[in-house]
Amino acid sequence: MLGLPDGVTACLFDLDGVLTNTAAVHDKAWKATFDGFLRAHVERTGEPFREFDPDADYSTHVDGKPRADGVRDFLASRGIHLPEGGPDDPADQPYEDTTVAGLGNRKNADLLRRIDADGVEVYEGSRRYLRAARDAGLRRAVVSSSANTRQVLEVTGLAELVEARVDGVTLQEEHLAGKPAPDSFLAGARALGVAPEQAAVFEDALSGVQAGRAGGFGAVVGVDRVGHGAALREHGASVVVTDLSQLLGEDR
């Protein structure tokens, strides 16, 4: 049904990069945040400046992960380690005093400014797929590491097409490990009342397809928006498409 194996009765959709084009906005916000921090770090240490790579660094270290994990993992790749801090650390903390949480809050403030100014683009093939899944009686949940998932779903009108939401707020409240651990997708399946083998995961991030494979789901659909289909397959995608409309038999 709808390009999915027999026995699959539920769909677990990542948000950024699968349903909406907020991945591009996240990427810009991460780059602005990390480049600002790295320039200040260079001034203090005298180390050479290497800017945040919006392709390699984004896909490897931050895409699909909870915000704090993205901060921690990217900085670790540069040999930098910050105090963890707390959720109320201000976004405008001076760079020399900032924490993992503070840098994450800075990125989120930048992201919200960009969304407020430019809105959020929905992939129309994904909107059509969601409607087709609803009409076919498939259960539907969004599973995202973003703490802004509810707002994005409401702004885009997608909220009425999904039945459940597991997001960055859920991960924090329920102490769930972020992707590439399967915990968030398993929580999404529980929210819909289905076993993992009855659910299909839809992901564009390498960490997300890893999570789908680790969770034993009935299918892992890799959505290749940036030309990394081979890597999606290597990390666990059972099928790769460039747009969900392809699962509906539409040419693209």
mmCIF file of C-alpha atoms in Angstrom:
data_model
loop_
_atom_site.group_PDB
_atom_site.id
_atom_site.type_symbol
_atom_site.label_atom_id
_atom_site.label_comp_id
_atom_site.label_asym_id
_atom_site.label_seq_id
_atom_site.Cartn_x
_atom_site.Cartn_y
_atom_site.Cartn_z
ATOM 1 C CA MET A 1 0.000 0.000 0.000
ATOM 2 C CA LEU A 2 1.370 3.418 -1.021
ATOM 3 C CA GLY A 3 4.733 1.875 -1.878
ATOM 4 C CA LEU A 4 5.069 0.114 1.480
ATOM 5 C CA PRO A 5 5.440 -3.612 2.267
ATOM 6 C CA ASP A 6 2.452 -5.758 3.184
ATOM 7 C CA GLY A 7 1.797 -5.655 6.911
ATOM 8 C CA VAL A 8 2.771 -2.002 7.362
ATOM 9 C CA THR A 9 -0.163 -0.125 8.851
ATOM 10 C CA ALA A 10 1.503 3.013 10.245
ATOM 11 C CA CYS A 11 3.864 5.753 9.086
ATOM 12 C CA LEU A 12 6.425 7.536 11.255
ATOM 13 C CA PHE A 13 7.598 10.715 9.521
ATOM 14 C CA ASP A 14 10.602 12.802 10.389
ATOM 15 C CA LEU A 15 9.752 16.481 9.933
ATOM 16 C CA ASP A 16 12.739 18.487 8.728
ATOM 17 C CA GLY A 17 13.762 17.385 5.248
ATOM 18 C CA VAL A 18 10.941 14.851 4.885
ATOM 19 C CA LEU A 19 7.731 16.861 5.275
ATOM 20 C CA THR A 20 9.139 20.391 5.354
ATOM 21 C CA ASN A 21 12.165 22.207 4.008
ATOM 22 C CA THR A 22 13.162 23.475 7.430
ATOM 23 C CA ALA A 23 16.349 21.399 7.106
ATOM 24 C CA ALA A 24 17.780 24.203 4.956
ATOM 25 C CA VAL A 25 16.821 26.759 7.614
ATOM 26 C CA HIS A 26 18.330 24.596 10.376
ATOM 27 C CA ASP A 27 21.536 24.347 8.349
ATOM 28 C CA LYS A 28 21.823 28.140 8.030
ATOM 29 C CA ALA A 29 21.128 28.640 11.733
ATOM 30 C CA TRP A 30 23.731 26.042 12.713
ATOM 31 C CA LYS A 31 26.314 27.647 10.428
ATOM 32 C CA ALA A 32 25.719 31.143 11.798
ATOM 33 C CA THR A 33 25.936 29.843 15.369
ATOM 34 C CA PHE A 34 29.009 27.668 14.981
ATOM 35 C CA ASP A 35 30.962 30.098 12.787
ATOM 36 C CA GLY A 36 30.419 32.870 15.323
ATOM 37 C CA PHE A 37 31.627 30.614 18.123
ATOM 38 C CA LEU A 38 34.600 29.313 16.122
ATOM 39 C CA ARG A 39 35.772 32.825 15.223
ATOM 40 C CA ALA A 40 35.708 33.807 18.895
ATOM 41 C CA HIS A 41 37.507 30.566 19.774
ATOM 42 C CA VAL A 42 40.242 31.350 17.235
ATOM 43 C CA GLU A 43 40.733 34.801 18.712
ATOM 44 C CA ARG A 44 41.272 33.281 22.158
ATOM 45 C CA THR A 45 43.439 30.328 21.168
ATOM 46 C CA GLY A 46 45.228 31.339 17.992
ATOM 47 C CA GLU A 47 44.133 28.099 16.303
ATOM 48 C CA PRO A 48 43.358 28.267 12.558
ATOM 49 C CA PHE A 49 39.749 29.051 11.658
ATOM 50 C CA ARG A 50 37.811 26.290 9.875
ATOM 51 C CA GLU A 51 34.253 27.278 9.142
ATOM 52 C CA PHE A 52 31.269 24.983 9.667
ATOM 53 C CA ASP A 53 30.742 22.999 6.460
ATOM 54 C CA PRO A 54 27.004 23.187 5.638
ATOM 55 C CA ASP A 55 27.198 19.879 3.771
ATOM 56 C CA ALA A 56 29.680 17.563 5.495
ATOM 57 C CA ASP A 57 29.462 18.898 9.056
ATOM 58 C CA TYR A 58 25.683 19.299 8.997
ATOM 59 C CA SER A 59 24.936 15.783 7.725
ATOM 60 C CA THR A 60 27.589 14.092 9.883
ATOM 61 C CA HIS A 61 27.287 15.854 13.212
ATOM 62 C CA VAL A 62 23.935 17.599 13.672
ATOM 63 C CA ASP A 63 21.266 16.541 11.169
ATOM 64 C CA GLY A 64 18.422 14.648 12.833
ATOM 65 C CA LYS A 65 19.896 14.811 16.338
ATOM 66 C CA PRO A 66 18.616 16.581 19.447
ATOM 67 C CA ARG A 67 20.041 20.088 19.626
ATOM 68 C CA ALA A 68 22.441 19.473 22.512
ATOM 69 C CA ASP A 69 23.794 16.329 20.860
ATOM 70 C CA GLY A 70 24.442 18.307 17.677
ATOM 71 C CA VAL A 71 26.364 20.982 19.572
ATOM 72 C CA ARG A 72 28.355 18.434 21.532
ATOM 73 C CA ASP A 73 29.169 16.186 18.567
ATOM 74 C CA PHE A 74 30.238 18.959 16.203
ATOM 75 C CA LEU A 75 32.460 20.668 18.773
ATOM 76 C CA ALA A 76 34.004 17.318 19.706
ATOM 77 C CA SER A 77 34.934 16.844 16.047
ATOM 78 C CA ARG A 78 37.005 20.030 16.406
ATOM 79 C CA GLY A 79 38.498 18.949 19.730
ATOM 80 C CA ILE A 80 36.384 21.441 21.696
ATOM 81 C CA HIS A 81 34.476 20.541 24.862
ATOM 82 C CA LEU A 82 32.126 22.895 26.723
ATOM 83 C CA PRO A 83 30.310 22.621 30.066
ATOM 84 C CA GLU A 84 26.819 21.205 29.642
ATOM 85 C CA GLY A 85 25.003 24.117 31.261
ATOM 86 C CA GLY A 86 21.236 24.129 31.734
ATOM 87 C CA PRO A 87 18.096 24.671 29.626
ATOM 88 C CA ASP A 88 17.727 28.274 30.808
ATOM 89 C CA ASP A 89 21.212 29.373 29.737
ATOM 90 C CA PRO A 90 20.708 32.576 27.712
ATOM 91 C CA ALA A 91 21.058 32.518 23.946
ATOM 92 C CA ASP A 92 23.196 35.663 24.068
ATOM 93 C CA GLN A 93 25.791 34.270 26.473
ATOM 94 C CA PRO A 94 29.265 35.612 25.598
ATOM 95 C CA TYR A 95 31.058 32.957 23.586
ATOM 96 C CA GLU A 96 33.865 32.675 26.143
ATOM 97 C CA ASP A 97 31.314 31.776 28.845
ATOM 98 C CA THR A 98 28.886 29.719 26.789
ATOM 99 C CA THR A 99 27.793 26.148 27.378
ATOM 100 C CA VAL A 100 26.400 23.326 25.270
ATOM 101 C CA ALA A 101 22.896 24.417 26.270
ATOM 102 C CA GLY A 102 23.624 28.104 25.715
ATOM 103 C CA LEU A 103 25.007 27.525 22.233
ATOM 104 C CA GLY A 104 22.000 25.349 21.427
ATOM 105 C CA ASN A 105 19.659 28.087 22.617
ATOM 106 C CA ARG A 106 21.522 30.603 20.449
ATOM 107 C CA LYS A 107 20.974 28.366 17.412
ATOM 108 C CA ASN A 108 17.281 27.947 18.238
ATOM 109 C CA ALA A 109 16.748 31.701 18.614
ATOM 110 C CA ASP A 110 18.353 32.210 15.199
ATOM 111 C CA LEU A 111 16.186 29.467 13.715
ATOM 112 C CA LEU A 112 12.953 30.976 15.058
ATOM 113 C CA ARG A 113 13.900 34.388 13.650
ATOM 114 C CA ARG A 114 14.413 32.822 10.225
ATOM 115 C CA ILE A 115 11.124 30.906 10.375
ATOM 116 C CA ASP A 116 9.264 34.035 11.480
ATOM 117 C CA ALA A 117 10.773 36.057 8.652
ATOM 118 C CA ASP A 118 10.580 33.504 5.843
ATOM 119 C CA GLY A 119 7.919 30.964 6.875
ATOM 120 C CA VAL A 120 8.213 27.208 6.360
ATOM 121 C CA GLU A 121 8.055 25.437 3.010
ATOM 122 C CA VAL A 122 6.132 22.153 2.821
ATOM 123 C CA TYR A 123 7.143 19.574 0.237
ATOM 124 C CA GLU A 124 3.906 19.214 -1.710
ATOM 125 C CA GLY A 125 4.647 15.583 -2.575
ATOM 126 C CA SER A 126 4.808 14.901 1.159
ATOM 127 C CA ARG A 127 1.521 16.703 1.779
ATOM 128 C CA ARG A 128 -0.123 14.566 -0.918
ATOM 129 C CA TYR A 129 1.389 11.425 0.601
ATOM 130 C CA LEU A 130 0.093 12.316 4.064
ATOM 131 C CA ARG A 131 -3.398 12.822 2.656
ATOM 132 C CA ALA A 132 -3.211 9.530 0.759
ATOM 133 C CA ALA A 133 -2.040 7.726 3.896
ATOM 134 C CA ARG A 134 -4.925 9.218 5.885
ATOM 135 C CA ASP A 135 -7.438 8.251 3.199
ATOM 136 C CA ALA A 136 -6.014 4.705 3.071
ATOM 137 C CA GLY A 137 -6.446 4.273 6.827
ATOM 138 C CA LEU A 138 -2.733 4.233 7.693
ATOM 139 C CA ARG A 139 -1.842 5.582 11.144
ATOM 140 C CA ARG A 140 0.405 8.670 11.069
ATOM 141 C CA ALA A 141 2.865 10.234 13.513
ATOM 142 C CA VAL A 142 5.650 12.781 13.258
ATOM 143 C CA VAL A 143 8.889 11.845 15.017
ATOM 144 C CA SER A 144 11.402 14.690 15.118
ATOM 145 C CA SER A 145 14.278 15.796 17.305
ATOM 146 C CA SER A 146 13.164 19.417 16.923
ATOM 147 C CA ALA A 147 11.642 21.136 19.933
ATOM 148 C CA ASN A 148 9.741 23.375 17.492
ATOM 149 C CA THR A 149 7.777 20.551 15.863
ATOM 150 C CA ARG A 150 4.353 21.570 17.185
ATOM 151 C CA GLN A 151 4.728 25.142 15.958
ATOM 152 C CA VAL A 152 5.901 24.050 12.499
ATOM 153 C CA LEU A 153 3.036 21.568 12.117
ATOM 154 C CA GLU A 154 0.515 24.230 13.070
ATOM 155 C CA VAL A 155 2.016 26.958 10.869
ATOM 156 C CA THR A 156 2.075 24.669 7.826
ATOM 157 C CA GLY A 157 -1.373 23.130 8.340
ATOM 158 C CA LEU A 158 0.107 19.641 8.626
ATOM 159 C CA ALA A 159 -1.119 19.170 12.197
ATOM 160 C CA GLU A 160 -4.546 18.028 10.990
ATOM 161 C CA LEU A 161 -2.937 15.230 8.945
ATOM 162 C CA VAL A 162 -1.072 13.528 11.813
ATOM 163 C CA GLU A 163 -2.386 11.743 14.871
ATOM 164 C CA ALA A 164 0.613 11.812 17.200
ATOM 165 C CA ARG A 165 3.834 13.733 17.755
ATOM 166 C CA VAL A 166 7.135 12.722 19.344
ATOM 167 C CA ASP A 167 9.573 15.643 19.352
ATOM 168 C CA GLY A 168 12.439 17.284 21.168
ATOM 169 C CA VAL A 169 10.157 18.224 24.044
ATOM 170 C CA THR A 170 9.054 14.577 24.358
ATOM 171 C CA LEU A 171 12.660 13.374 24.365
ATOM 172 C CA GLN A 172 13.478 15.670 27.256
ATOM 173 C CA GLU A 173 10.338 14.936 29.269
ATOM 174 C CA GLU A 174 10.556 11.155 28.835
ATOM 175 C CA HIS A 175 14.365 10.959 28.925
ATOM 176 C CA LEU A 176 14.551 9.262 25.529
ATOM 177 C CA ALA A 177 17.804 8.908 23.635
ATOM 178 C CA GLY A 178 17.920 10.806 20.368
ATOM 179 C CA LYS A 179 18.665 9.415 16.918
ATOM 180 C CA PRO A 180 20.586 7.286 15.904
ATOM 181 C CA ALA A 181 19.069 5.424 18.875
ATOM 182 C CA PRO A 182 15.622 4.062 17.908
ATOM 183 C CA ASP A 183 13.900 5.284 21.077
ATOM 184 C CA SER A 184 11.960 8.186 19.529
ATOM 185 C CA PHE A 185 10.589 6.079 16.675
ATOM 186 C CA LEU A 186 9.680 3.291 19.096
ATOM 187 C CA ALA A 187 7.788 5.898 21.140
ATOM 188 C CA GLY A 188 5.997 6.981 17.967
ATOM 189 C CA ALA A 189 4.930 3.402 17.261
ATOM 190 C CA ARG A 190 3.652 3.058 20.836
ATOM 191 C CA ALA A 191 1.693 6.284 20.482
ATOM 192 C CA LEU A 192 -0.084 4.793 17.464
ATOM 193 C CA GLY A 193 -0.587 1.414 19.131
ATOM 194 C CA VAL A 194 1.437 -0.596 16.606
ATOM 195 C CA ALA A 195 4.447 -2.898 16.788
ATOM 196 C CA PRO A 196 7.686 -1.685 15.134
ATOM 197 C CA GLU A 197 7.372 -4.242 12.320
ATOM 198 C CA GLN A 198 3.981 -2.709 11.450
ATOM 199 C CA ALA A 199 5.439 0.784 10.987
ATOM 200 C CA ALA A 200 7.470 2.465 8.257
ATOM 201 C CA VAL A 201 10.048 5.118 9.113
ATOM 202 C CA PHE A 202 10.508 8.059 6.718
ATOM 203 C CA GLU A 203 13.860 9.835 7.154
ATOM 204 C CA ASP A 204 16.294 12.056 5.290
ATOM 205 C CA ALA A 205 19.089 12.029 7.887
ATOM 206 C CA LEU A 206 21.741 9.330 8.181
ATOM 207 C CA SER A 207 21.189 9.186 11.941
ATOM 208 C CA GLY A 208 17.458 8.741 11.305
ATOM 209 C CA VAL A 209 17.747 5.783 8.952
ATOM 210 C CA GLN A 210 20.197 4.233 11.419
ATOM 211 C CA ALA A 211 17.516 4.600 14.077
ATOM 212 C CA GLY A 212 14.945 2.970 11.809
ATOM 213 C CA ARG A 213 17.169 -0.009 11.135
ATOM 214 C CA ALA A 214 18.091 -0.363 14.820
ATOM 215 C CA GLY A 215 14.416 -0.394 15.821
ATOM 216 C CA GLY A 216 13.436 -3.308 13.583
ATOM 217 C CA PHE A 217 10.766 -1.377 11.686
ATOM 218 C CA GLY A 218 8.842 -2.837 8.779
ATOM 219 C CA ALA A 219 10.407 -0.409 6.294
ATOM 220 C CA VAL A 220 12.854 2.474 6.370
ATOM 221 C CA VAL A 221 12.244 4.971 3.579
ATOM 222 C CA GLY A 222 15.243 7.185 2.918
ATOM 223 C CA VAL A 223 14.336 10.573 1.428
ATOM 224 C CA ASP A 224 17.251 11.861 -0.610
ATOM 225 C CA ARG A 225 16.950 15.631 -0.960
ATOM 226 C CA VAL A 226 20.688 16.330 -1.304
ATOM 227 C CA GLY A 227 22.139 13.508 -3.387
ATOM 228 C CA HIS A 228 23.248 11.099 -0.655
ATOM 229 C CA GLY A 229 21.077 8.126 -1.585
ATOM 230 C CA ALA A 230 23.968 5.657 -1.409
ATOM 231 C CA ALA A 231 24.812 6.776 2.128
ATOM 232 C CA LEU A 232 21.159 6.453 3.169
ATOM 233 C CA ARG A 233 21.165 2.844 1.950
ATOM 234 C CA GLU A 234 24.453 2.115 3.707
ATOM 235 C CA HIS A 235 23.054 3.430 6.982
ATOM 236 C CA GLY A 236 19.832 1.422 6.854
ATOM 237 C CA ALA A 237 17.284 2.627 4.297
ATOM 238 C CA SER A 238 15.372 -0.230 2.679
ATOM 239 C CA VAL A 239 14.210 2.038 -0.168
ATOM 240 C CA VAL A 240 15.358 5.509 -1.256
ATOM 241 C CA VAL A 241 13.252 8.143 -3.049
ATOM 242 C CA THR A 242 13.880 11.783 -3.846
ATOM 243 C CA ASP A 243 10.297 12.738 -2.984
ATOM 244 C CA LEU A 244 7.396 10.905 -1.330
ATOM 245 C CA SER A 245 5.335 11.466 -4.468
ATOM 246 C CA GLN A 246 7.361 8.630 -6.033
ATOM 247 C CA LEU A 247 5.727 6.204 -3.605
ATOM 248 C CA LEU A 248 2.393 7.314 -5.034
ATOM 249 C CA GLY A 249 3.542 6.363 -8.531
ATOM 250 C CA GLU A 250 3.944 9.981 -9.598
ATOM 251 C CA ASP A 251 6.801 10.991 -11.876
ATOM 252 C CA ARG A 252 9.091 13.663 -10.542
#
